[in-house]
Short mmCIF file of C-alpha atoms and ligand atoms in Angstrom, two decimals:
data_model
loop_
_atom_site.label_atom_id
_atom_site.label_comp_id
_atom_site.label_asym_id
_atom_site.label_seq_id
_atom_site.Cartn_x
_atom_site.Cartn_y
_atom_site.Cartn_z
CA UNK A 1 0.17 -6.68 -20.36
CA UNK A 2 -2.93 -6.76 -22.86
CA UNK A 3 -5.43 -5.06 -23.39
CA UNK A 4 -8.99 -5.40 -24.77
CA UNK A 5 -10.71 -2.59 -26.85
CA UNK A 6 -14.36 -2.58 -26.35
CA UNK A 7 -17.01 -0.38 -28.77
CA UNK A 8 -19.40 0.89 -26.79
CA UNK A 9 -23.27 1.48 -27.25
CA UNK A 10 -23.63 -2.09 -29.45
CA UNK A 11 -27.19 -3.77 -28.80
CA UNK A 12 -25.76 -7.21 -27.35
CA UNK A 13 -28.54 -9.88 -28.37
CA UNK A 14 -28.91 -13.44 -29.98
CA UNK A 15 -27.88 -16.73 -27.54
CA UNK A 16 -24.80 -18.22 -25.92
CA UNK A 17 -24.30 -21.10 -24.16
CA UNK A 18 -22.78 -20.80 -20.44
CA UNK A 19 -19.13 -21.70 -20.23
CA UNK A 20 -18.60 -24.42 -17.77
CA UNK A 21 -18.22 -23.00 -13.96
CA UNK A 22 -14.27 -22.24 -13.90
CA UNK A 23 -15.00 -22.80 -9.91
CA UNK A 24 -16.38 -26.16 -10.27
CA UNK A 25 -13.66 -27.25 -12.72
CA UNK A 26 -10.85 -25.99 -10.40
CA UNK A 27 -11.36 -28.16 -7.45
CA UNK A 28 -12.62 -31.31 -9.82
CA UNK A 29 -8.91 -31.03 -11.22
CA UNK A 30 -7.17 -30.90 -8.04
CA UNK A 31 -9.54 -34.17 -7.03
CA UNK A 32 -8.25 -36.07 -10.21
CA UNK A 33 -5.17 -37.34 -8.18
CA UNK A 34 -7.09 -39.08 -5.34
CA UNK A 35 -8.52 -41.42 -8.50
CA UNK A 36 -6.75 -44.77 -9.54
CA UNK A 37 -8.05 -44.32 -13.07
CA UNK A 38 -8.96 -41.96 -15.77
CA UNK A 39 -11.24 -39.03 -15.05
CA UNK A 40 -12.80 -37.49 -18.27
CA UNK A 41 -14.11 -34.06 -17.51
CA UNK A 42 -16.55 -32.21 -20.04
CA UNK A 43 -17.75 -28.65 -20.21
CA UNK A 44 -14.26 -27.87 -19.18
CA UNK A 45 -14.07 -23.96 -20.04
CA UNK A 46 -11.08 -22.39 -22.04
CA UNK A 47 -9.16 -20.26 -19.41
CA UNK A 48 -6.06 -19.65 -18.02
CA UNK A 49 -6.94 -20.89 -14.64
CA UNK A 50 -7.57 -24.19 -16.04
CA UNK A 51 -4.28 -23.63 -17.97
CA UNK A 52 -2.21 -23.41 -14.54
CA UNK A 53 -4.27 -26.46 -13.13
CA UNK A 54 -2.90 -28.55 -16.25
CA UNK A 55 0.40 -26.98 -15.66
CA UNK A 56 0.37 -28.27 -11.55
CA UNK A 57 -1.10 -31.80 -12.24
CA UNK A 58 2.08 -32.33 -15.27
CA UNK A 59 4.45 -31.10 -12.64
CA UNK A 60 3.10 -33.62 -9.91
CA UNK A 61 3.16 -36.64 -12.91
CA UNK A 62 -0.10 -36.70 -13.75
CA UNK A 63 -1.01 -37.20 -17.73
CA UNK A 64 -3.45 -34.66 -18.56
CA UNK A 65 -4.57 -33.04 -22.08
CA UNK A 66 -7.24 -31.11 -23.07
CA UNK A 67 -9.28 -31.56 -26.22
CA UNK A 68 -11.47 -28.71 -26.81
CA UNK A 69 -13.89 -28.70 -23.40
CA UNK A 70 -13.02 -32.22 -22.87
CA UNK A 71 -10.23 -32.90 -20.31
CA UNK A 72 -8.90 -36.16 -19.40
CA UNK A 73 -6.40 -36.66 -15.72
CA UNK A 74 -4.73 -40.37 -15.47
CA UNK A 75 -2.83 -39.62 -12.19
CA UNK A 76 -1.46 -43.48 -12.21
CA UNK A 77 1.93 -42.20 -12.54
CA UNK A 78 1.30 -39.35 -9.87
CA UNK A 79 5.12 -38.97 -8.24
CA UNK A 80 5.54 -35.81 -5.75
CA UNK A 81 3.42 -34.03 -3.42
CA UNK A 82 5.21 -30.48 -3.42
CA UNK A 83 3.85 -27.57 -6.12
CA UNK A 84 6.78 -25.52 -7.43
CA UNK A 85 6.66 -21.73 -6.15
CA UNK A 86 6.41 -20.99 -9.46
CA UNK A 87 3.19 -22.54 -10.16
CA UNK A 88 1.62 -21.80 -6.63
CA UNK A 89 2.23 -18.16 -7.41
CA UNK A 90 0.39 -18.01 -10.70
CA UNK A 91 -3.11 -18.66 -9.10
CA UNK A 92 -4.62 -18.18 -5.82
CA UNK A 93 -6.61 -21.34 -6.03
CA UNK A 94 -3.90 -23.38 -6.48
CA UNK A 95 -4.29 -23.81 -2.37
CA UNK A 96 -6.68 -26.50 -3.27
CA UNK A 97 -4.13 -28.45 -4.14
CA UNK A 98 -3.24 -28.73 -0.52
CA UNK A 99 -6.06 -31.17 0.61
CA UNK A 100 -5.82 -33.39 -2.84
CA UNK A 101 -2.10 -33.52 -2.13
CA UNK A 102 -2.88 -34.31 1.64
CA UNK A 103 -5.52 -36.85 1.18
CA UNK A 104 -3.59 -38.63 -1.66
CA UNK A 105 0.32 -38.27 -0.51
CA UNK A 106 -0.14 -37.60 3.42
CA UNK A 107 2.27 -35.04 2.22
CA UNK A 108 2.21 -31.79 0.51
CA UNK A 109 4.28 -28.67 -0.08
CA UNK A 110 2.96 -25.38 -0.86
CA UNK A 111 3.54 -21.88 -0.99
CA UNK A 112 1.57 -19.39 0.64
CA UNK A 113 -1.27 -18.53 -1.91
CA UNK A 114 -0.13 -14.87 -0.38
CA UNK A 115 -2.92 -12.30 -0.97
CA UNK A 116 -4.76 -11.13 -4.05
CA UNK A 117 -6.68 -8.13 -5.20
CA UNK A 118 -9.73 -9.02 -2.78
CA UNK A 119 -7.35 -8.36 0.27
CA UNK A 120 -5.54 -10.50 2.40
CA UNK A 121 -7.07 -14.19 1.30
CA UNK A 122 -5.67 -16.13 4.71
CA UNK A 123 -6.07 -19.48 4.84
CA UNK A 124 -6.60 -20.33 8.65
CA UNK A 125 -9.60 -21.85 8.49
CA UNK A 126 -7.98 -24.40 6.13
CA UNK A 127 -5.05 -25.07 8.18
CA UNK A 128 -6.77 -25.79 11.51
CA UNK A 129 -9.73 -27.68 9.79
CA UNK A 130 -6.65 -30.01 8.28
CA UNK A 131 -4.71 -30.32 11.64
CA UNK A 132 -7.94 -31.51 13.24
CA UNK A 133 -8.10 -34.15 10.64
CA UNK A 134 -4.35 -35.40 11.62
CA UNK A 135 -2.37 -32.90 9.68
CA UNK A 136 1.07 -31.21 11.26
CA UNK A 137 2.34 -27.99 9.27
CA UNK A 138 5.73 -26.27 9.66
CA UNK A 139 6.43 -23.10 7.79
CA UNK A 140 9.87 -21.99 6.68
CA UNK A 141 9.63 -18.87 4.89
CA UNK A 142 6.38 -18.92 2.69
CA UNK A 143 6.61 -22.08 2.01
CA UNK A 144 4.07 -24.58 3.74
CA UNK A 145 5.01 -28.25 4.64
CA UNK A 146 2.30 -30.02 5.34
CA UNK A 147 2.01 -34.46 6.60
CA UNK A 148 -0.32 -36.69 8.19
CA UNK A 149 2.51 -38.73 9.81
CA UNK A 150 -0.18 -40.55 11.92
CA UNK A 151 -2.68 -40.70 9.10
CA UNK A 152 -5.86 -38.55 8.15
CA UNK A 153 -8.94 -39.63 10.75
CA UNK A 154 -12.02 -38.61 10.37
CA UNK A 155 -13.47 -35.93 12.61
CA UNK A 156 -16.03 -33.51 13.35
CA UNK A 157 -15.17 -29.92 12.08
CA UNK A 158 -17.28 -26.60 12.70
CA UNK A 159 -16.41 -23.98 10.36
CA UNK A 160 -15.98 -20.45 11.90
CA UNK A 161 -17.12 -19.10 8.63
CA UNK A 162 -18.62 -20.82 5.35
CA UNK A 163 -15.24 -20.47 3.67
CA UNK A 164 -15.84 -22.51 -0.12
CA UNK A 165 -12.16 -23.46 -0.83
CA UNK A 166 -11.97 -24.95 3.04
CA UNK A 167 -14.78 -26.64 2.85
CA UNK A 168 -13.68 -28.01 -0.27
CA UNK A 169 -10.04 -28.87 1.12
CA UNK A 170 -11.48 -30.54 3.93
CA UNK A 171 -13.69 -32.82 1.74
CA UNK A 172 -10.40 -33.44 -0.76
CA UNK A 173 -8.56 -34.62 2.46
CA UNK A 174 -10.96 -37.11 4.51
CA UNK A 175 -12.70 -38.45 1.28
CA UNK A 176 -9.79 -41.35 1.98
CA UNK A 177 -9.24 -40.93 5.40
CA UNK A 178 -9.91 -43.67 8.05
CA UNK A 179 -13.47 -42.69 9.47
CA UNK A 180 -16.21 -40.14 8.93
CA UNK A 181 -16.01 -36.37 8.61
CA UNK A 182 -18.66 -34.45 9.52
CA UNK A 183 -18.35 -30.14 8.46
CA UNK A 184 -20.65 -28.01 10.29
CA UNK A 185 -21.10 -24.34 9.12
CA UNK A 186 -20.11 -26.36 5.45
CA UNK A 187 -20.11 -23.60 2.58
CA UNK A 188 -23.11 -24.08 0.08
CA UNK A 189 -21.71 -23.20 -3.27
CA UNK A 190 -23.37 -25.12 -6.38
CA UNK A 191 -19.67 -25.68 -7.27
CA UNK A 192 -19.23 -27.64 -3.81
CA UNK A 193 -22.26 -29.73 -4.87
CA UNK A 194 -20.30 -30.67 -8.14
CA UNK A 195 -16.97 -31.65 -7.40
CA UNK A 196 -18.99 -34.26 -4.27
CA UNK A 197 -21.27 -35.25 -7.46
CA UNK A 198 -18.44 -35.99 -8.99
CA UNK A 199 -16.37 -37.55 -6.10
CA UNK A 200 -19.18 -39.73 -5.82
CA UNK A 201 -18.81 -40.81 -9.55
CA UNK A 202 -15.63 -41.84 -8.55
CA UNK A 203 -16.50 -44.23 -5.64
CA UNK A 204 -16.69 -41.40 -2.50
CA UNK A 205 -19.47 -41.93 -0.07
CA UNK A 206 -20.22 -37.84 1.09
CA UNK A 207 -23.92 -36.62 1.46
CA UNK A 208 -25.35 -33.50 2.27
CA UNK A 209 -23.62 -31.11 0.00
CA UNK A 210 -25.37 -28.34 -0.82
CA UNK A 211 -26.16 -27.96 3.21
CA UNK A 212 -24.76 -26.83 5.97
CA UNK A 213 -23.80 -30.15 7.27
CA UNK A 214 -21.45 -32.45 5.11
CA UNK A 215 -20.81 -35.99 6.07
CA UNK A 216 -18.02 -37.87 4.47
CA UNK A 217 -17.40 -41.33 5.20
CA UNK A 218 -13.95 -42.31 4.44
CA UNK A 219 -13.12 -45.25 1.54
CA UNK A 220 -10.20 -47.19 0.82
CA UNK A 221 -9.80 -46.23 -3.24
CA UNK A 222 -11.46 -44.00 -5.50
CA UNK A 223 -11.77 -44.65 -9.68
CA UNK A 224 -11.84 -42.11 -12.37
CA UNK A 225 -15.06 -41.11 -13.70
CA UNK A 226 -16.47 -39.43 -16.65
CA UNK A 227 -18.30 -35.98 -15.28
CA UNK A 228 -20.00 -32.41 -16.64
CA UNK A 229 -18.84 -29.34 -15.30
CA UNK A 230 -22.03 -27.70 -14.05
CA UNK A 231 -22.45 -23.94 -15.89
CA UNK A 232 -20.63 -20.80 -14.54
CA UNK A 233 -23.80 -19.01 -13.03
CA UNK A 234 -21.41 -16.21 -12.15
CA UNK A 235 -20.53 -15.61 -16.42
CA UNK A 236 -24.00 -15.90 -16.73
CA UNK A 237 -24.74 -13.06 -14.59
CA UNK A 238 -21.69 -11.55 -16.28
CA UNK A 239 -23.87 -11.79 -20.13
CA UNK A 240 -27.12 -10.28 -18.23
CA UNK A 241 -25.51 -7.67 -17.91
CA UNK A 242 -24.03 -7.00 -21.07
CA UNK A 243 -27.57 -7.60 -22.28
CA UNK A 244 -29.00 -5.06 -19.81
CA UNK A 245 -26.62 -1.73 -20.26
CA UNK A 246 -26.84 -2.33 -24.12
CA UNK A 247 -30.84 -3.09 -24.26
CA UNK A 248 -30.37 -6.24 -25.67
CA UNK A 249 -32.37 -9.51 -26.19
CA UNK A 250 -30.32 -11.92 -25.07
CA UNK A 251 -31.21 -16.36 -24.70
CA UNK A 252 -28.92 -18.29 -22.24
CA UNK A 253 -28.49 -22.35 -22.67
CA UNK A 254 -26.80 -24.75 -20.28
CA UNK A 255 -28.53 -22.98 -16.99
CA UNK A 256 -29.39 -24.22 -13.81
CA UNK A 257 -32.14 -21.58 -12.76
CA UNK A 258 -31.48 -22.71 -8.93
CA UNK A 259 -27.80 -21.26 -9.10
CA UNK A 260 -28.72 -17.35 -10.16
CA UNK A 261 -32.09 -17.26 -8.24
CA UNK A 262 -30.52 -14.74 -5.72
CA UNK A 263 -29.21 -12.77 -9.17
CA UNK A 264 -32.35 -13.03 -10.85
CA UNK A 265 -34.39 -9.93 -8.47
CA UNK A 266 -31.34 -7.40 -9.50
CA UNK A 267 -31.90 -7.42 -13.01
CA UNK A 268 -35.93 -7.24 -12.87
CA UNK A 269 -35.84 -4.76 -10.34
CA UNK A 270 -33.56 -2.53 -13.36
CA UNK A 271 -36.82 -3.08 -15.28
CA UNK A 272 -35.42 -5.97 -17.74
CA UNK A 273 -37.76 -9.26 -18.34
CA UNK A 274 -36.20 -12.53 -17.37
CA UNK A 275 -37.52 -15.74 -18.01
CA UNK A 276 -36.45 -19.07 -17.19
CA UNK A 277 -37.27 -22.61 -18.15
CA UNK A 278 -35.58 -25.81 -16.61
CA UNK A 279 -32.43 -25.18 -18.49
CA UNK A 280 -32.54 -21.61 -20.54
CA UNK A 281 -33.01 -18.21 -19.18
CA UNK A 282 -34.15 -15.10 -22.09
CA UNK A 283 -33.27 -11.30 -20.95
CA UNK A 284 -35.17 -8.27 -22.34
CA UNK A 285 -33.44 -5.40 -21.31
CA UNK A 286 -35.82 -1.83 -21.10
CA UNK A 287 -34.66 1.29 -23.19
CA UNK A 288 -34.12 3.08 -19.62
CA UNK A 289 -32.86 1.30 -16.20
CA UNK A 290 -33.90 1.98 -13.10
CA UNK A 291 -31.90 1.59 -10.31
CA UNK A 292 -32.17 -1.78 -7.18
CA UNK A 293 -32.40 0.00 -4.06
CA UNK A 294 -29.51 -2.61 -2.15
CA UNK A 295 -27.65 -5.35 -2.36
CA UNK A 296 -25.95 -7.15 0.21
CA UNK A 297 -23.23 -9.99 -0.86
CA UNK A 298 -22.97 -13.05 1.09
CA UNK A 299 -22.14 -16.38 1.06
CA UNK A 300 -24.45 -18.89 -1.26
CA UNK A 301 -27.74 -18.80 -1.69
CA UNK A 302 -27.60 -15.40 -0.95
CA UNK A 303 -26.36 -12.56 -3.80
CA UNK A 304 -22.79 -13.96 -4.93
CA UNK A 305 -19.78 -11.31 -4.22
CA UNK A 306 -18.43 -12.15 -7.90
CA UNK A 307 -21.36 -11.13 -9.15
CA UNK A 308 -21.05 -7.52 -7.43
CA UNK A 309 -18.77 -6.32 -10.09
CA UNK A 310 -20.07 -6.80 -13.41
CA UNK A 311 -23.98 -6.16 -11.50
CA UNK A 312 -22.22 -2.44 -10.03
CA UNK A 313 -21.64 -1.46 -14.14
CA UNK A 314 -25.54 -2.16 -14.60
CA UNK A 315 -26.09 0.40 -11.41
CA UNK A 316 -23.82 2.12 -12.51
CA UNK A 317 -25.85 3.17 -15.76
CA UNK A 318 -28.84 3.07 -14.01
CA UNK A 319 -32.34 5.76 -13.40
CA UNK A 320 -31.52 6.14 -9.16
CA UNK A 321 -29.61 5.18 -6.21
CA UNK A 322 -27.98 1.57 -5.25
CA UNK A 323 -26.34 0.90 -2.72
CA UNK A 324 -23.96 -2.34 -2.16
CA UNK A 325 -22.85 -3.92 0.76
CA UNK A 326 -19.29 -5.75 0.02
CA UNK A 327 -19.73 -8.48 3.28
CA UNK A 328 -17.26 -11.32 1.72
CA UNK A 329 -13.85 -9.68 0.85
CA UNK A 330 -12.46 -6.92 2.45
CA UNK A 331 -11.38 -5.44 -0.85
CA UNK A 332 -13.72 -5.96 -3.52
CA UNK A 333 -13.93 -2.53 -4.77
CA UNK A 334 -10.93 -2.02 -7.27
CA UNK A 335 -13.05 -1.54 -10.06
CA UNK A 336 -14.98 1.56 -8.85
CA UNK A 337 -11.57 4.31 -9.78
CA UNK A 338 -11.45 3.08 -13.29
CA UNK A 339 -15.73 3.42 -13.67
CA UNK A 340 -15.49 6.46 -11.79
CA UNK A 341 -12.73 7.44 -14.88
CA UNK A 342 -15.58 6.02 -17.42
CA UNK A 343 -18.17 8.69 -15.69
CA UNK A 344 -19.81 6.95 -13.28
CA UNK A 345 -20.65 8.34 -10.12
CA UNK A 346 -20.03 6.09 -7.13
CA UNK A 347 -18.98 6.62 -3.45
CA UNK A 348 -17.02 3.67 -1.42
CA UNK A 349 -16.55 3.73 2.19
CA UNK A 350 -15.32 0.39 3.61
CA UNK A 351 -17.66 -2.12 2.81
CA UNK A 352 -20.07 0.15 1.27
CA UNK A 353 -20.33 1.75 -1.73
CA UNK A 354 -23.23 3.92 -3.10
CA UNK A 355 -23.99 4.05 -7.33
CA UNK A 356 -25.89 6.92 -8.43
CA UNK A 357 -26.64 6.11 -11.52
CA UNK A 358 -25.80 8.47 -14.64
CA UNK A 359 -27.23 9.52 -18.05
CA UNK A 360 -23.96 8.47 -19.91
CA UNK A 361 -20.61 6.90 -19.80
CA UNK A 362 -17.59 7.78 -21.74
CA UNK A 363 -15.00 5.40 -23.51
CA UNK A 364 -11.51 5.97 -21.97
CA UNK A 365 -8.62 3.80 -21.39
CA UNK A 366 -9.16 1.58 -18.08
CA UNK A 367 -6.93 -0.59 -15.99
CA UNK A 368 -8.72 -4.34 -14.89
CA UNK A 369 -6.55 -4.93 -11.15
CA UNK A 370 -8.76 -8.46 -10.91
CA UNK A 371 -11.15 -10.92 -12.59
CA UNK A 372 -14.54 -9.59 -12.16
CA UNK A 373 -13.30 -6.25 -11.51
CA UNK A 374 -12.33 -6.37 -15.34
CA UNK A 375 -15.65 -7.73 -15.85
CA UNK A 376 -16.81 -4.75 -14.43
CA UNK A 377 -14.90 -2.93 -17.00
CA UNK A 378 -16.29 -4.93 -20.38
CA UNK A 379 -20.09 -4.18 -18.97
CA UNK A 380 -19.13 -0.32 -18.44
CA UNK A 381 -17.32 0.00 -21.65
CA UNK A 382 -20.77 -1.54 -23.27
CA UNK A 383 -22.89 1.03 -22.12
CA UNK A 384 -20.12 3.89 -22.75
CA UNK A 385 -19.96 6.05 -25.61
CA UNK A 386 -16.86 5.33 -27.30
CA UNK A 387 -14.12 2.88 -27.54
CA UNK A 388 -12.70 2.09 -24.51
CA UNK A 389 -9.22 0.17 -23.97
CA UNK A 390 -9.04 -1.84 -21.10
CA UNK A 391 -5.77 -2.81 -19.72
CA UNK A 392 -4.82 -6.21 -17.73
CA UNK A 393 -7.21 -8.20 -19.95
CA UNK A 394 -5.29 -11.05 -18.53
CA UNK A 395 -7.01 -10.85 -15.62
CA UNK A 396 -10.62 -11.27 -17.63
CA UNK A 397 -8.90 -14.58 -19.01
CA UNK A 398 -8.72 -15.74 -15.67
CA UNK A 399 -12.60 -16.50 -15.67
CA UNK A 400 -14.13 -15.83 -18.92
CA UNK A 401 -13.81 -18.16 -22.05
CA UNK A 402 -11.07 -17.31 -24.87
CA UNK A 403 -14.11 -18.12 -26.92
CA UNK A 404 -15.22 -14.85 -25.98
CA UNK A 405 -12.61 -12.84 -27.74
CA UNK A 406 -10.70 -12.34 -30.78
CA UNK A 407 -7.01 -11.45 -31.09
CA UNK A 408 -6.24 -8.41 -33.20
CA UNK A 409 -2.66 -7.96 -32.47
CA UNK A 410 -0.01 -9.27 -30.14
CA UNK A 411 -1.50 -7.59 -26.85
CA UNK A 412 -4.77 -6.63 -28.43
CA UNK A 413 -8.13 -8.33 -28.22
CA UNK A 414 -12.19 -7.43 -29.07
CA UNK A 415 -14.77 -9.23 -27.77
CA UNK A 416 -16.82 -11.44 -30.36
CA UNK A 417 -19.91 -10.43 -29.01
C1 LIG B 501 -13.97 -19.00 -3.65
O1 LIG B 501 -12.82 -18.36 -3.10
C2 LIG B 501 -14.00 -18.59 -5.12
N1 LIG B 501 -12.81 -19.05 -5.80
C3 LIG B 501 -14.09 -17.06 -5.23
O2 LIG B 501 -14.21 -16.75 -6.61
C4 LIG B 501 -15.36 -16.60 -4.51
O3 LIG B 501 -15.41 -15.19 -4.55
C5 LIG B 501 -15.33 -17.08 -3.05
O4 LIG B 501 -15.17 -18.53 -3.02
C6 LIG B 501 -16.61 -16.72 -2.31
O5 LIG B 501 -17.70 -17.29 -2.96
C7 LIG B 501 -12.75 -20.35 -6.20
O6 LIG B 501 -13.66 -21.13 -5.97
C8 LIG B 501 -11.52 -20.77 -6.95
P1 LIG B 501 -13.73 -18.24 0.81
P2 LIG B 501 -12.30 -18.78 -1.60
O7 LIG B 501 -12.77 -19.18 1.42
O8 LIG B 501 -12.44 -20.23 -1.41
C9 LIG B 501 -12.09 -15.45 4.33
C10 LIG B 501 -13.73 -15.59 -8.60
O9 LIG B 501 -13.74 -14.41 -8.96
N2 LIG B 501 -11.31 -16.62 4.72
O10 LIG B 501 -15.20 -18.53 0.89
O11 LIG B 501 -10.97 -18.16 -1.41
C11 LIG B 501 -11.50 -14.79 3.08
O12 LIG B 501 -10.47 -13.90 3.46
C12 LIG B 501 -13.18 -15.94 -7.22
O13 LIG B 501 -14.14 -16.56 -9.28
C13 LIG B 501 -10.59 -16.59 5.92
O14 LIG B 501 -10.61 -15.60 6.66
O15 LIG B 501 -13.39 -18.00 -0.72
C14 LIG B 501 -12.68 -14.07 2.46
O16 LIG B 501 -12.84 -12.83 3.11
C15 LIG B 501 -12.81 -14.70 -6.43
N3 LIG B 501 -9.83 -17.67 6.26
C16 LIG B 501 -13.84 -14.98 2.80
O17 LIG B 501 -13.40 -15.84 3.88
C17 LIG B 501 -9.76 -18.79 5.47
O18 LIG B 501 -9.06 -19.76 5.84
C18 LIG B 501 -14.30 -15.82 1.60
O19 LIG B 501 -13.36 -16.79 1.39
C19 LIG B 501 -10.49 -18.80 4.25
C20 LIG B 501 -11.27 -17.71 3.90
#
């Protein structure tokens, strides 16, 4: 396990530019083997969840190598359609995979993604949008075999809930079926926007992403394409508020003001100035925060769940009362013991939890159970007094850019910033 040390009570100011969105670059990977050609992705962020993707597309034949945020996918020598346990097991959103694999191979064999930290993940909606398109599963143990002995035809599909990875498996599957595919209920995530855009690039005919209605008409071949991975607007939100606990001054470039409008209200209603042009944002944070009364999580455009974390530390810290409604995952509050152990006074109760916010926090050593959860942690341990050591730092590398960090020692890291 390692761990990150964090000095508390340092101003965080100057510019950064956004990492590219590591859920954009995800389910562009997993596209790369529907493409008869060489796809050269830019922007690509430095993370381990990009590592694993690498790792999957080498195991299914693919040729893919990184050279610093460029990464270029040749799947011409492409040769199975089954993802070792192994692998599947290392990252949840490896399920992706499944529609690639489907729409490419008519065949593909997975492991359950099995639950995470955010509670039981199930992938239902996946599996019966796939079936619908042709697909017949059989199970044996948690291991899911999955063929479109008939072919993948193109259907109509209403979505029970805007779930992004199904919508995104759905598109990955019928973007070469025979026919058109039309999602209703579709997800709306800027990161669904990008891997179509990019589809697209590569010879896809889909419109309407971005809405609730997604129609893909199905084509015979797709190329490779050259394509930039949008910015992460949920590690932007992430350096707000660093910026905002430590009363910083902080400039963002490489950001797409549309994709943190719903974020934007939070951190002016703390008191902090943001400004925005068509592709920076600047943060003033005020010497004293006060407190946004609620905020409810949903799926995009509304306030992003990821977001909840890292945005609960600025509450946390802040002059009243907030309360958060967690409406996305049933178990998105991991983080609150270890702030509650760094002074913070908050009270959960199912899908609620209510931040009063305090005069201080105190550096102590913390445990990170999940991605933004740890995030959660590295914005806390900023406005704490103190050094504070936060454990399962892997987790952080998950999402956030090794760029970010320094290593001190063999399980120890700082952050650069
Ligand atoms: C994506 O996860 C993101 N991950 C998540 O980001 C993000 O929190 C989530 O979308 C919501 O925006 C990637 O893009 C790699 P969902 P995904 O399907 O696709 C339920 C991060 O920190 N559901 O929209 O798994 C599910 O249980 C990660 O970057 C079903 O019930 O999200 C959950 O409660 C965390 N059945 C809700 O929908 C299904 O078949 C949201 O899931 C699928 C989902």
């Amino acid at each position: 396990m390692s761990r990150l040390l964090v000095e508390g009570k340092k101003e965080i100011s100057g510019e950064i530019t956004a990492q590219g969105a590591k859920n954009s670059i995800l389910p562009i990977l997993a596209a790369t083997i529907l493409c008869d050609g060489e796809s050269c992705l830019k922007n690509c962020p430095n993370l381990t969840d990009v590592d694993f993707s690498l790792d999957i597309l080498h195991y299914l034949g693919c040729k893919a190598h990184r050279e610093n945020t460029t990464i270029t996918v040749n799947a011409e020598n492409f040769d199975k359609s089954t993802v070792s346990d192994s692998l599947m097991k290392r990252m949840r959103s490896s399920v992706i995979f499944l529609g690639a694999l489907l729409g490419k191979a008519h065949h593909a064999e997975i492991s359950c993604p099995g639950g995470c930290e955010l509670g039981a993940r199930p992938i239902d909606i996946h599996i019966s949008s796939l079936k619908k398109l042709g697909a017949v599963f059989e199970r044996n143990d948690d291991i899911i075999i999955c063929s479109a002995p008939d072919g993948l035809k193109g259907c109509n599909i209403d979505l029970r809930y805007q779930s992004v990875g199904a919508t995104e498996n759905i598109i990955l599957a019928s973007v070469l079926a025979s026919g058109t595919t039309i999602i209703s209920n579709a997800a709306r995530e800027p990161e669904i926007t990008d891997l179509v855009a990019f589809l697209n690039k590569c010879g896809a005919k889909i419109f309407g992403a971005g809405t609730e209605t997604i129609l893909i008409e199905g084509v015979k071949k797709l190329t490779g394409a050259e394509h930039k991975i949008i910015p992460d607007r949920i590690a932007i939100a992430t350096y707000m508020a660093c910026t905002a606990v430590t009363g910083g001054c902080l400039t963002v470039y490489d950001v797409i003001p549309e994709h943190i409008r719903s974020v934007i209200p939070f951190f002016r209603e703390t008191g902090c100035v943001v400004k925005c042009t068509e592709n920076e944002l600047r943060i003033f944070a005020p010497e004293k925060l006060t407190s946004p009364e609620l905020i409810t999580t949903k799926p995009y455009p509304s306030f992003p769940t990821d977001a909840q974390p890292p945005l609960m530390s600025v509450a946390a810290v802040g002059g009243g009362i907030t309360v958060f409604v967690e409406n996305v995952f049933t178990n998105r509050y991991n983080h609150v013991p270890s702030l509650r152990k760094l002074g913070a006074n908050i009270i959960v109760n199912d899908r609620l939890a209510i931040v009063t916010g305090v005069k201080k926090l105190h550096g102590t050593s913390v445990n990170a159970m999940d991605l933004r959860g740890g995030a959660a942690l590295v914005v806390a341990a900023l406005a704490a007094e103190g050094t504070t050591e936060i454990n399962g730092f892997e987790h952080i590398l998950r999402g956030y850019d090794r760029s970010l960090f320094t290593k001190t020692d063999e399980n120890t890291y700082k952050p650069n910033f």
